[in-house]
Tab-separated table of C-alpha atoms in Angstrom:
chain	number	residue	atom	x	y	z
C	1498	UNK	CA	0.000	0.000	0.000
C	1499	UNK	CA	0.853	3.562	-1.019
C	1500	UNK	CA	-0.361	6.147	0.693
C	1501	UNK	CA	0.939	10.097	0.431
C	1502	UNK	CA	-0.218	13.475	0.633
C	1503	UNK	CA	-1.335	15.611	-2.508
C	1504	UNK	CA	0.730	18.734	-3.025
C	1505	UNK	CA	-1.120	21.718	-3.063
C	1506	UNK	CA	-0.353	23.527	-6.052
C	1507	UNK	CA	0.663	27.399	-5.482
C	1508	UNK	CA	1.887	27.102	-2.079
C	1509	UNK	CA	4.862	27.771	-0.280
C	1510	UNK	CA	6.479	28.117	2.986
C	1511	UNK	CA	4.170	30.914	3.478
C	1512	UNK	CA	0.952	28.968	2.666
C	1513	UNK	CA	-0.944	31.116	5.191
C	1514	UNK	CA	-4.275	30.264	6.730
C	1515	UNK	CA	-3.974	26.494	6.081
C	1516	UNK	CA	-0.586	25.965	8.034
C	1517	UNK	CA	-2.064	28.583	10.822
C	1518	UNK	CA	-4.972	26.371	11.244
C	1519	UNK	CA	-2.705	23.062	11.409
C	1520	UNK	CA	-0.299	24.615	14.073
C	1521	UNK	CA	-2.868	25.864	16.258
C	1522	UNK	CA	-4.520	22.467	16.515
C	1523	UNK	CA	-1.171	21.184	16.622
C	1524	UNK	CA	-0.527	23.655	19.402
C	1525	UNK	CA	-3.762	23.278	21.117
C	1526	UNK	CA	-3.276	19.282	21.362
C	1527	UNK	CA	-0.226	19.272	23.051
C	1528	UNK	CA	-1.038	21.432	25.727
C	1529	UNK	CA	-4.482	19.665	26.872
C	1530	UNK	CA	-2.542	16.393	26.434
C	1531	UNK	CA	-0.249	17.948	29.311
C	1532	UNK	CA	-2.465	19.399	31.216
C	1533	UNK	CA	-3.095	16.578	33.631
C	1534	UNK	CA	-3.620	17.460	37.353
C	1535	UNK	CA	-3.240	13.771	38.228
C	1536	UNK	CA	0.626	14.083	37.222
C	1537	UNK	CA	1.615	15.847	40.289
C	1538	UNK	CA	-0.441	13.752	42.423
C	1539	UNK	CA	-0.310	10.679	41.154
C	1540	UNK	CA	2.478	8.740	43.107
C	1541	UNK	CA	0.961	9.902	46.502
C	1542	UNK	CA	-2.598	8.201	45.265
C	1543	UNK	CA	-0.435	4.821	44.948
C	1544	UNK	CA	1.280	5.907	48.392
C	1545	UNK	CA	-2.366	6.738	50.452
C	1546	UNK	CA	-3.892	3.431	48.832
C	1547	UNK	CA	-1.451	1.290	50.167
C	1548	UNK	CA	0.950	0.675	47.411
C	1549	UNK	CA	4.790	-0.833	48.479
C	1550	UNK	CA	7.533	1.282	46.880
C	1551	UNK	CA	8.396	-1.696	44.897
C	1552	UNK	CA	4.502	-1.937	43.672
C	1553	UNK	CA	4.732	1.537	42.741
C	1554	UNK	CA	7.984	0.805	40.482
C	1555	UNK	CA	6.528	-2.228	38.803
C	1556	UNK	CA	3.656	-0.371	37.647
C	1557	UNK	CA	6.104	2.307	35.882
C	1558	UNK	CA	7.953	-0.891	34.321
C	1559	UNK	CA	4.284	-2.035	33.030
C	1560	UNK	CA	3.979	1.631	31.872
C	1561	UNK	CA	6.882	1.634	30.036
C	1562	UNK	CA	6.995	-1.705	29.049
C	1563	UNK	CA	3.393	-1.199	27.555
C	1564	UNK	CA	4.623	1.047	25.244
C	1565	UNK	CA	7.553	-0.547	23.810
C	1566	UNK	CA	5.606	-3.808	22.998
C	1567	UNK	CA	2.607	-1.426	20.762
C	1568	UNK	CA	4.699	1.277	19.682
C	1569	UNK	CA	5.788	-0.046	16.440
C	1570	UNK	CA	2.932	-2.130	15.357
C	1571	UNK	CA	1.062	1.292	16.346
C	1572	UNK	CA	3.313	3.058	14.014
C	1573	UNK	CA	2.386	0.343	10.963
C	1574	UNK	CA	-1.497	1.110	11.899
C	1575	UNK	CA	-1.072	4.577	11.771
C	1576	UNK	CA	0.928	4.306	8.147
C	1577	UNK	CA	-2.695	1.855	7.279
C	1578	UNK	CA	-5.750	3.771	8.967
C	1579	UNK	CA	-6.022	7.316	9.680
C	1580	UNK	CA	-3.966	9.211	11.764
C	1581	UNK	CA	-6.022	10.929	13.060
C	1582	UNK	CA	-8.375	8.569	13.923
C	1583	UNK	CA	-5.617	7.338	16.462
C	1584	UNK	CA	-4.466	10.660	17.975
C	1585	UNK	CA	-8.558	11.217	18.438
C	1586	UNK	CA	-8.583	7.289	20.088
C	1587	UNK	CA	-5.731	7.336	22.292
C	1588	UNK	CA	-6.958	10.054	25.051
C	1589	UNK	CA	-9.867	8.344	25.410
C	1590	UNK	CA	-7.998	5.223	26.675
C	1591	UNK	CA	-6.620	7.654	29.131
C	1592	UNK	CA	-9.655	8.666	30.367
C	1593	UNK	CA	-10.627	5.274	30.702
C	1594	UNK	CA	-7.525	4.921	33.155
C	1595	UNK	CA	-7.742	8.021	34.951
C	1596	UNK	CA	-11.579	6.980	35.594
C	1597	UNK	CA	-10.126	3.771	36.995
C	1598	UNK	CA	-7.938	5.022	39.630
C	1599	UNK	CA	-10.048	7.731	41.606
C	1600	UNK	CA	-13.392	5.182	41.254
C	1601	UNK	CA	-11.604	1.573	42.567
C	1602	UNK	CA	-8.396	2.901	43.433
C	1603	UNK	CA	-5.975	-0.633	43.895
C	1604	UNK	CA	-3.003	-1.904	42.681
C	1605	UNK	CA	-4.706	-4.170	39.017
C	1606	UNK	CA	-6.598	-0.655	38.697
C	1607	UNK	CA	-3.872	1.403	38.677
C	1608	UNK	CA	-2.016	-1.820	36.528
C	1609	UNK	CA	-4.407	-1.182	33.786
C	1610	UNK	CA	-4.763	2.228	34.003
C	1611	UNK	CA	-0.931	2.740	32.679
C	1612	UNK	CA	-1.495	0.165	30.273
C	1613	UNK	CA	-4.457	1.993	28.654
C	1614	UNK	CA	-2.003	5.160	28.885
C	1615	UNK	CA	0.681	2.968	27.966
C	1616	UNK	CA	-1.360	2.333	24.627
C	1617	UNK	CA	-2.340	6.097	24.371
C	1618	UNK	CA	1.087	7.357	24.025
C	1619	UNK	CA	2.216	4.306	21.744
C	1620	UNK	CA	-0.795	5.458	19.293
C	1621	UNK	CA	-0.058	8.522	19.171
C	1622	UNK	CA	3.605	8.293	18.653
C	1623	UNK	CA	4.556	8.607	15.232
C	1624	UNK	CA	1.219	8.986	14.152
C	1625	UNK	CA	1.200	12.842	15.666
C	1626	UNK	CA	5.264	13.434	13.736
C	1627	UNK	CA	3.939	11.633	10.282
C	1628	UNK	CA	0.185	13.757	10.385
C	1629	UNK	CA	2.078	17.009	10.939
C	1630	UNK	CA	4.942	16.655	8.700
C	1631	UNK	CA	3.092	15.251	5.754
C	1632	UNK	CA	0.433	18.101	5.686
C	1633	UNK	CA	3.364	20.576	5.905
C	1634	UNK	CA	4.745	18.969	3.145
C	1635	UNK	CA	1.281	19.024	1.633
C	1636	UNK	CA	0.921	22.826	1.336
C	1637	UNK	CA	4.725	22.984	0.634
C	1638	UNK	CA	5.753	24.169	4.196
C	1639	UNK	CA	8.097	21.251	5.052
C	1640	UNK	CA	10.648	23.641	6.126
C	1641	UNK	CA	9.150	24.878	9.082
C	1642	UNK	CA	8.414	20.843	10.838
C	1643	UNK	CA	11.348	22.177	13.246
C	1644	UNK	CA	9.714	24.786	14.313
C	1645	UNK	CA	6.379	23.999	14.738
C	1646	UNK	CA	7.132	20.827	16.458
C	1647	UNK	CA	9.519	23.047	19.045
C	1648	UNK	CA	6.392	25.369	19.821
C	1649	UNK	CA	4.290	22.259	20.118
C	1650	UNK	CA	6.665	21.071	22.725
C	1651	UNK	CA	7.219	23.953	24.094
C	1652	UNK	CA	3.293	24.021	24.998
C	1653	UNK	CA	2.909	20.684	26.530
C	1654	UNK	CA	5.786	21.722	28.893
C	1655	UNK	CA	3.968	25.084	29.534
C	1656	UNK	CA	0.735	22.820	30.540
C	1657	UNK	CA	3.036	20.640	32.869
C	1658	UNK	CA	4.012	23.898	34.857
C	1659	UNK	CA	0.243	25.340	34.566
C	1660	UNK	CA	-1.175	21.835	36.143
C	1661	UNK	CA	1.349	21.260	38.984
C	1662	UNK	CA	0.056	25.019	40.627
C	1663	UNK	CA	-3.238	24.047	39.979
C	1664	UNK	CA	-3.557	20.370	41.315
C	1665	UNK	CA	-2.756	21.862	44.916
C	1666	UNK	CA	-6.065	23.864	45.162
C	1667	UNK	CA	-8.532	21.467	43.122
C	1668	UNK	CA	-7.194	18.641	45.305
C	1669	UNK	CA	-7.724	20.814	48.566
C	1670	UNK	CA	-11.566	21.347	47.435
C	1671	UNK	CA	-12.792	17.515	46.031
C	1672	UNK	CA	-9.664	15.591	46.795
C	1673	UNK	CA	-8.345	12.331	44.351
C	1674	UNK	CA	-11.658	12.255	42.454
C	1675	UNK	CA	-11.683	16.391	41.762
C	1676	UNK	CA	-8.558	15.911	40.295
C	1677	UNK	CA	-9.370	12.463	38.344
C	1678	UNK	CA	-12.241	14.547	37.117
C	1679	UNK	CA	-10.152	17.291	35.365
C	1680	UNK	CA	-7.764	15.289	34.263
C	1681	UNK	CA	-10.657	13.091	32.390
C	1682	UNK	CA	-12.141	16.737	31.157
C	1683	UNK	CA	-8.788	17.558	29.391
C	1684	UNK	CA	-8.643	13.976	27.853
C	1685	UNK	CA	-11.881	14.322	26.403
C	1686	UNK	CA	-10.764	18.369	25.085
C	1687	UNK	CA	-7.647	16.407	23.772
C	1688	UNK	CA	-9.790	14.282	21.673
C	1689	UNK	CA	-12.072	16.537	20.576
C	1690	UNK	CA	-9.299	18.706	19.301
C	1691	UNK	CA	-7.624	15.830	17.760
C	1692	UNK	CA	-10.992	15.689	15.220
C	1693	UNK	CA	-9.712	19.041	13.859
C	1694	UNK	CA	-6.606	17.963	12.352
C	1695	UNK	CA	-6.785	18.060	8.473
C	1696	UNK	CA	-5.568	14.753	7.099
C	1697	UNK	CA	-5.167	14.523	3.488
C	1698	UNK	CA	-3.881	11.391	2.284
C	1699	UNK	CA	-4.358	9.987	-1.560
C	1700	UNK	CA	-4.675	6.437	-2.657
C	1701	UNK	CA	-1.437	5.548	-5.259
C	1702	UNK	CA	-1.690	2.334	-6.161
C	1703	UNK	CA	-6.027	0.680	-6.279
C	1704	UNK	CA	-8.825	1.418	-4.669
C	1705	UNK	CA	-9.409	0.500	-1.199
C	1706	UNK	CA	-7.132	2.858	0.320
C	1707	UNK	CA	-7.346	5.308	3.279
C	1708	UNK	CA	-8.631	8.948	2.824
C	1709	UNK	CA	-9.037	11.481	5.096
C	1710	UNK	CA	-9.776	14.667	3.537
C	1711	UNK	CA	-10.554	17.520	6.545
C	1712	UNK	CA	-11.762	17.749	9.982
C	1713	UNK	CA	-14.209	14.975	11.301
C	1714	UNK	CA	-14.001	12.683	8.045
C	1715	UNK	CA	-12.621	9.792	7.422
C	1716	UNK	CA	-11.920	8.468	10.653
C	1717	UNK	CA	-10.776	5.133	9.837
C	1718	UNK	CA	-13.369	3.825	7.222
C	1719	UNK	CA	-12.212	1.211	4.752
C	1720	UNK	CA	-11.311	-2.365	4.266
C	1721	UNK	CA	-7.570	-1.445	5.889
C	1722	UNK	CA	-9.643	-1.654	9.243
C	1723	UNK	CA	-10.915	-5.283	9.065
C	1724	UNK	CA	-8.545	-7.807	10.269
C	1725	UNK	CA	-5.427	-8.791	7.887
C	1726	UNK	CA	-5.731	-5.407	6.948
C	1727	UNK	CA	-2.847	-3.586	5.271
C	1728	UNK	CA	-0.661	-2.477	8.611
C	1729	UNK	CA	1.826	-5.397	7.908
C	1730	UNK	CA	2.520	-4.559	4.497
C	1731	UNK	CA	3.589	-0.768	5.906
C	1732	UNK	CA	5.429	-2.497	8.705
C	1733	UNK	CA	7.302	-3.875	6.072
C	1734	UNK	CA	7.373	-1.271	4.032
C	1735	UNK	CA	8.884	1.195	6.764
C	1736	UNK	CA	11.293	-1.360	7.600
C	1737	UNK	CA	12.765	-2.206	4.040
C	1738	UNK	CA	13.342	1.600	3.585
C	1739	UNK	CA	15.767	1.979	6.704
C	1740	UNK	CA	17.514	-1.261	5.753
C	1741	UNK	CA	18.161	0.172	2.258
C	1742	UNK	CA	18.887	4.120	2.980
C	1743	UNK	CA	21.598	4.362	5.176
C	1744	UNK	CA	20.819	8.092	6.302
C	1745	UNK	CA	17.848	6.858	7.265
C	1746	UNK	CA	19.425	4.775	9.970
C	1747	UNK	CA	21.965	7.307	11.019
C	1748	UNK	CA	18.717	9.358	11.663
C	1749	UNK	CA	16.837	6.594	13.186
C	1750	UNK	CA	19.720	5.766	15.508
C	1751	UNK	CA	20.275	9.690	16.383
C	1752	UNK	CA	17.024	10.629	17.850
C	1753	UNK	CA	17.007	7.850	21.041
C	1754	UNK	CA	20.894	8.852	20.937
C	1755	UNK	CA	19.802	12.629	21.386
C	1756	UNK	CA	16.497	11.924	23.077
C	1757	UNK	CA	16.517	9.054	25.809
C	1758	UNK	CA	18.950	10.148	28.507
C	1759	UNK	CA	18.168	13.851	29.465
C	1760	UNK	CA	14.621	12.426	28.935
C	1761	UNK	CA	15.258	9.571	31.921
C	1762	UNK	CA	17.086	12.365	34.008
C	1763	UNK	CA	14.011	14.657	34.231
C	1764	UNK	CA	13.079	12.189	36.164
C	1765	UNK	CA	14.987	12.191	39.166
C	1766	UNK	CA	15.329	16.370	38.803
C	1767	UNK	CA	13.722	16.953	42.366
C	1768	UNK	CA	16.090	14.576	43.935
C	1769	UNK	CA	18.902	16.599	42.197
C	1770	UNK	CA	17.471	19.825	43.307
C	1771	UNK	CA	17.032	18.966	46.883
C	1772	UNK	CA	20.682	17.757	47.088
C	1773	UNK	CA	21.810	21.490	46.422
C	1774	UNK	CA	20.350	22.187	50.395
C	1775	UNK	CA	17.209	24.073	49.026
C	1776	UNK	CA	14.250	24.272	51.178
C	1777	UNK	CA	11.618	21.527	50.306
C	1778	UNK	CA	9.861	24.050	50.046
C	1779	UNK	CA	11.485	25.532	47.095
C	1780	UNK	CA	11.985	22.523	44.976
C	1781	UNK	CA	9.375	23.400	42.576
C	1782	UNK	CA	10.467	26.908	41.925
C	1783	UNK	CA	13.943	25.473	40.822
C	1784	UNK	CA	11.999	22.524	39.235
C	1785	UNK	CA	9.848	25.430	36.982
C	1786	UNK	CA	13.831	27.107	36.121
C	1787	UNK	CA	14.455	23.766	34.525
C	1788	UNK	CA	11.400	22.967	32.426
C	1789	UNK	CA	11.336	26.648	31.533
C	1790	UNK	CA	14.695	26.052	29.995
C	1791	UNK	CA	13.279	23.216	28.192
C	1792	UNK	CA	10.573	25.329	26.831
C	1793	UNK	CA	12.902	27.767	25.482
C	1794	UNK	CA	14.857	25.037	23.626
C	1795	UNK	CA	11.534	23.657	21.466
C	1796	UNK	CA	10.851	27.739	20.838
C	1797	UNK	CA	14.583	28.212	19.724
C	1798	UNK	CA	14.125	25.128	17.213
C	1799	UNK	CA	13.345	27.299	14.057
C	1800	UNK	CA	16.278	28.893	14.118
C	1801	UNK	CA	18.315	25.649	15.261
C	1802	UNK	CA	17.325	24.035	11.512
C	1803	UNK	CA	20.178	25.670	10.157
C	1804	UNK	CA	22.732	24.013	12.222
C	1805	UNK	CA	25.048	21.786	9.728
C	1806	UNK	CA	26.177	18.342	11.672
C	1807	UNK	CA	28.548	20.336	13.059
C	1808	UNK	CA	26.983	22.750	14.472
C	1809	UNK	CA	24.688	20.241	15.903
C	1810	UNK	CA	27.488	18.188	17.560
C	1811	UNK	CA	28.274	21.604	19.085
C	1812	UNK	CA	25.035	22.082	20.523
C	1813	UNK	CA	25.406	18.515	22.382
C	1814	UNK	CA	29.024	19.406	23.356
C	1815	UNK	CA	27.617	22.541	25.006
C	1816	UNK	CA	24.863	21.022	26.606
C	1817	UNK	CA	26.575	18.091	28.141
C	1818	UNK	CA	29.314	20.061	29.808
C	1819	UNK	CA	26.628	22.413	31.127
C	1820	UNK	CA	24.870	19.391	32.340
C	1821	UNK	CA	28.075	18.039	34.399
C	1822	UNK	CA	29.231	21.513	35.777
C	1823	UNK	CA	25.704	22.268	37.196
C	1824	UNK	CA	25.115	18.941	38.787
C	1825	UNK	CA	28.784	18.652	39.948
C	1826	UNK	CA	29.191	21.876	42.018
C	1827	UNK	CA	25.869	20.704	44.181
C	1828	UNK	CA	24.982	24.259	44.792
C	1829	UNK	CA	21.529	25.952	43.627
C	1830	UNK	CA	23.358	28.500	40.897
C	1831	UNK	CA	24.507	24.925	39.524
C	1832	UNK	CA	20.469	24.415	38.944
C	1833	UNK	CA	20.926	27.178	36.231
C	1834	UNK	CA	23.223	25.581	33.984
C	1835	UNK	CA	21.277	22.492	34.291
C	1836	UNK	CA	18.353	24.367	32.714
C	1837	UNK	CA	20.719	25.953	30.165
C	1838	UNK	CA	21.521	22.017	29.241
C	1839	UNK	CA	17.987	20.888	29.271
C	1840	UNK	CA	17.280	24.314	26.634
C	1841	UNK	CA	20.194	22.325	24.621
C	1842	UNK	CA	18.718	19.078	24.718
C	1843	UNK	CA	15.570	19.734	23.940
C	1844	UNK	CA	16.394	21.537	20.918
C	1845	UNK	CA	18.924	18.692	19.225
C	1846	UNK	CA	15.441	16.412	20.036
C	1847	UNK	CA	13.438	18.609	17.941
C	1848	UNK	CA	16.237	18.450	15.088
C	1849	UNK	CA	16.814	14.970	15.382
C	1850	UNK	CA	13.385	14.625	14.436
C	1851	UNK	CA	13.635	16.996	11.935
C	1852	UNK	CA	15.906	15.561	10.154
C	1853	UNK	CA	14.446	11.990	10.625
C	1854	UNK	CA	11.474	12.791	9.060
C	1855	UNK	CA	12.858	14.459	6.188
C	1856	UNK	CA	15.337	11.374	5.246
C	1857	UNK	CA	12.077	9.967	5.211
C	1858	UNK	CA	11.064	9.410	1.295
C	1859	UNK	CA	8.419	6.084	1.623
C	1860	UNK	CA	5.421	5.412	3.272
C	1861	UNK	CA	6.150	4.201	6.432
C	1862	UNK	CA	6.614	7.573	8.217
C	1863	UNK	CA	4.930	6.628	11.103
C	1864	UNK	CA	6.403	3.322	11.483
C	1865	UNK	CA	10.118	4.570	10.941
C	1866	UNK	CA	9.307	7.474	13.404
C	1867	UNK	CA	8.045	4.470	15.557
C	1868	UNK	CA	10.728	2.662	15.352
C	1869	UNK	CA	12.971	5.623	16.782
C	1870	UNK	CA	10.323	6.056	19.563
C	1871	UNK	CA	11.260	2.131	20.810
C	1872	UNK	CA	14.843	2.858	20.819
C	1873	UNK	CA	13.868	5.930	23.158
C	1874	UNK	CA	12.097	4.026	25.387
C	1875	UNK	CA	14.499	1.068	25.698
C	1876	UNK	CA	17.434	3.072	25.951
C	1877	UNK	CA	15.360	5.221	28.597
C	1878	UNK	CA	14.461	1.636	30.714
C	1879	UNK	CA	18.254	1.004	30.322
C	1880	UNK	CA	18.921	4.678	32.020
C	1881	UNK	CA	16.298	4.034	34.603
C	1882	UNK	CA	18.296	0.639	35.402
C	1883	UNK	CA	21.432	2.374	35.430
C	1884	UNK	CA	20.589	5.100	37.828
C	1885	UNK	CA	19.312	3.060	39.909
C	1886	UNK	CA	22.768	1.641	40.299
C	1887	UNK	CA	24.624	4.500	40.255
C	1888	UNK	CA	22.483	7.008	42.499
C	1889	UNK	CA	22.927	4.775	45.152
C	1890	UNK	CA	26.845	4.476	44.979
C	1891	UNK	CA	27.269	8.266	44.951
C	1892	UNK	CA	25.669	12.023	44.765
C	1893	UNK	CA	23.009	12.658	42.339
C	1894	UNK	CA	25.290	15.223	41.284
C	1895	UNK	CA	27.749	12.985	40.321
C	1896	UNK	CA	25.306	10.642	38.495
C	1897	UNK	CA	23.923	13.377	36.326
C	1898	UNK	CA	27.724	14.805	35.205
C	1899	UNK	CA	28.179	10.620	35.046
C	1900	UNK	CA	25.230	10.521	32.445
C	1901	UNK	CA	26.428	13.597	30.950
C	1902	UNK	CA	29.421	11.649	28.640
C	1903	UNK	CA	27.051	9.709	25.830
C	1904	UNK	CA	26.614	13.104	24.689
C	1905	UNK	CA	29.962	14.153	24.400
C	1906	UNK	CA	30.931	10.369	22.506
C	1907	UNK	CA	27.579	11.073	20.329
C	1908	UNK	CA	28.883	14.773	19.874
C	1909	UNK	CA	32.426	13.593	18.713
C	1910	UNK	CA	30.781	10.825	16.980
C	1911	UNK	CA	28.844	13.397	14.416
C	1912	UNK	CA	31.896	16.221	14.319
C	1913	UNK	CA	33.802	13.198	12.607
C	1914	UNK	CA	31.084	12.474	10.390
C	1915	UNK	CA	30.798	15.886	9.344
C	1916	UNK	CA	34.178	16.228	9.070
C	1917	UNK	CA	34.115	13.354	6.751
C	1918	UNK	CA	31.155	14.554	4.660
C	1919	UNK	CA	33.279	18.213	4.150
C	1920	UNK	CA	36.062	16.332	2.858
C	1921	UNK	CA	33.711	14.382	0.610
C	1922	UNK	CA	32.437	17.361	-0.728
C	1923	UNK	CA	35.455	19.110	-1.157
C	1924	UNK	CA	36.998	16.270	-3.247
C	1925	UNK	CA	33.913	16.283	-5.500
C	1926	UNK	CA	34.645	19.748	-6.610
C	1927	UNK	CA	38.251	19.134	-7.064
C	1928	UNK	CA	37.406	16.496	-9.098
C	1929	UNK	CA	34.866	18.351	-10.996
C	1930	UNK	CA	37.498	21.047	-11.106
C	1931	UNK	CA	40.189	18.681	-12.975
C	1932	UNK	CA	37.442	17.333	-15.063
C	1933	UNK	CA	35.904	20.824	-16.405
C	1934	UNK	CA	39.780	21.913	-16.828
C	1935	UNK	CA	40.534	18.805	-18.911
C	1936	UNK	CA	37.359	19.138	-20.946
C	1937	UNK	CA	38.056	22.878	-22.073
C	1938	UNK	CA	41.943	22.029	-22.950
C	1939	UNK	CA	40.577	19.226	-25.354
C	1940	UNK	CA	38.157	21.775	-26.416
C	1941	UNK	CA	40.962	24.230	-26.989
C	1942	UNK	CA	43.199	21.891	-29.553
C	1943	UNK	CA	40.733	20.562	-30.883
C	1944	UNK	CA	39.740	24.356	-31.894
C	1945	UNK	CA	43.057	25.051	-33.208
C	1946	UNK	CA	44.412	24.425	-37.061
């Protein structure tokens, strides 16, 4: 199966009202998809229903674990059915969980709960890159994925640090099932949002083929829904085109490379932060300095698309040394240049992206982009396993400069390669240089009596 987006003839990167409308869906999405009340509270619902420390942590494995197992047959489904038909199902699973804890609040509640928003994010992964990237390309506006995706980032984050100010009062006034209750109310405004996305996507090869052509339609009608539908064949399809383009798997391998480790650290952020001697107190003030950093890095990704491989290795270099001074010196200024390196990191994510979906040329965008999201979340278990190790050997300062050194070996990793490709280049027009030379002194005797 062939399936790709009609060009819209007359448009560029300043196709106006069309790309307007896409980003502010876009826009609007990710921020009600962040803006969960239940994330701040979440781990002290376990706590106050009983839950073992160790019960709590095998329920984040399941979460995880969830995802990896659906996220690339997801990604084939998505490249079958309708994209948006997925981004529209997937917060309703989450509602489905959230609905589950604050009603029968128990350990095989809160089990299936993360494996409903397991399934949510592994739906929606890929699915939400390959919908937004395609339309761009659609109305000829490819150019600006970086960007767009940054600000669409950048919103989701904004929701995180609007939702943990907010959980404190709602939570005062109704308790666990006040909160449940708004977090269900922005799943349901995530969905309905989700039906806005145009999705225009034109049979190439027979009938029987997927088309969405605007809001609300075409939300998954067609033979590719019955079973033995065509999601193998894309599966396939996505798969065959990273074995075969080998910049395809440099891009493929660079996005958990960029992505995974800073993503893991987040994570364990408060315990850094309360190591510096700050009052408990004031852990989420420092806490908002670091995801605000973060923010600023998705904004800053439109003008990070012109970064060359090197410039990009730079970026990590930078970031990662930021990274290890601020954790290593233990002290709250230190807390500044970790949300200088978090800016940095979530940038090269955005890029590495980027430039993952445009090495993209079949397709399986949604599969391939997939694909990259399992290496994430392996590599992230992996850094959850490792921590785990290491924080209890030494400081979390120490462990975060300690996780700081992949991105200096991936930065030195892609200086070479662009070193490599320069020299490439320049040999090509030496070449070409000797060549045109030679052809215009046979041209030259040839000319004379």
């Amino acid at each position: 199966m062939t399936l790709s987006p009609a060009r819209v003839p007359g448009t560029g990167p300043g196709s106006g009202p069309a790309v307007r409308r896409l980003s502010a869906t876009l826009y609007g999405y990710a921020f009600l998809d962040d803006f969960v009340l239940l994330y701040p509270v979440y781990a002290l619902l376990f706590s106050d229903t009983g839950l073992t420390v160790w019960q709590i942590s095998s329920l984040f494995c399941l979460w995880s674990l969830t995802g990896v197992l659906l996220e690339i047959p997801s990604g084939a489904w998505a490249d079958a059915v309708s994209r948006r038909l997925l981004l529209w199902f997937g917060p309703l699973l989450t509602a489905a969980g959230f609905i589950l804890w604050v009603l029968a609040p128990s350990y095989w509640a809160f089990a299936l709960g993360f494996v409903l928003w397991g399934a949510k994010g592994a739906l929606g992964s890929g699915a939400l890159e390959a919908l937004v990237y395609e339309e761009l390309d659609r109305l000829g506006a490819a150019d600006r994925y970086a960007a767009v995706m940054g600000r669409a980032r950048a919103a989701g984050l904004v929701a995180v640090m609007a939702a943990i100010p907010l959980a404190g009062p709602v939570y005062a006034f109704g308790g666990y099932p006040a909160v449940g209750l708004a977090s269900v109310l922005a799943c349901l405004l995530t969905a309905a949002t989700a039906t806005r996305f145009p999705e225009h996507r034109e049979p190439a090869d027979g009938p029987g083929e997927v088309r969405a052509d605007g809001p609300g339609e075409g939300l998954g009608e067609g033979p590719e829904d019955a079973p033995g539908g065509g999601w193998t064949r894309t599966l396939r399809a996505g798969l065959a085109e990273a074995r075969g383009d080998r910049s395809v798997r440099g891009a493929l391998l660079l996005v958990p490379a960029v992505t995974a480790v800073w993503g893991a650290l987040d994570e364990y952020t408060p315990l850094l932060v309360r190591d510096t001697g700050v009052a408990e107190s004031a852990v989420p003030n420092w806490l908002l300095l670091i995801w605000a950093g973060a923010t600023v890095g998705g904004l800053l990704a439109g003008a990070g698309r012109r970064l060359g491989t090197g410039g990009f290795a730079g970026l990590l270099a930078v970031s990662a040394v930021a990274l290890a001074a601020g954790a290593w010196v233990r002290t709250p200024a230190g807390i500044g240049l970790v949300a200088l390196s978090f800016c940095g990191f979530q940038l090269a994510s955005v890029l590495a992206d980027a430039r993952l979906q445009d090495r993209i040329g079949g397709t399986g965008r949604a599969t391939l982009t997939s694909v990259a999201g399992v290496g994430t979340d392996l590599t992230t278990i992996a850094v959850y396993g490792a921590y785990g190790v290491i924080g209890s050997a030494t400081t979390h300062g120490a462990a975060f400069a300690l996780f700081a050194m992949p991105y200096l070996v991936t930065a030195a990793l892609l200086a070479a390669v662009g070193k490599r490709a320069v020299g490439k280049r320049a040999a090509g027009k030496r070449a070409a240089g000797k060549k045109a030379a030679r052809a215009a002194r046979t041209s030259g005797s040839r000319a004379r009596p």
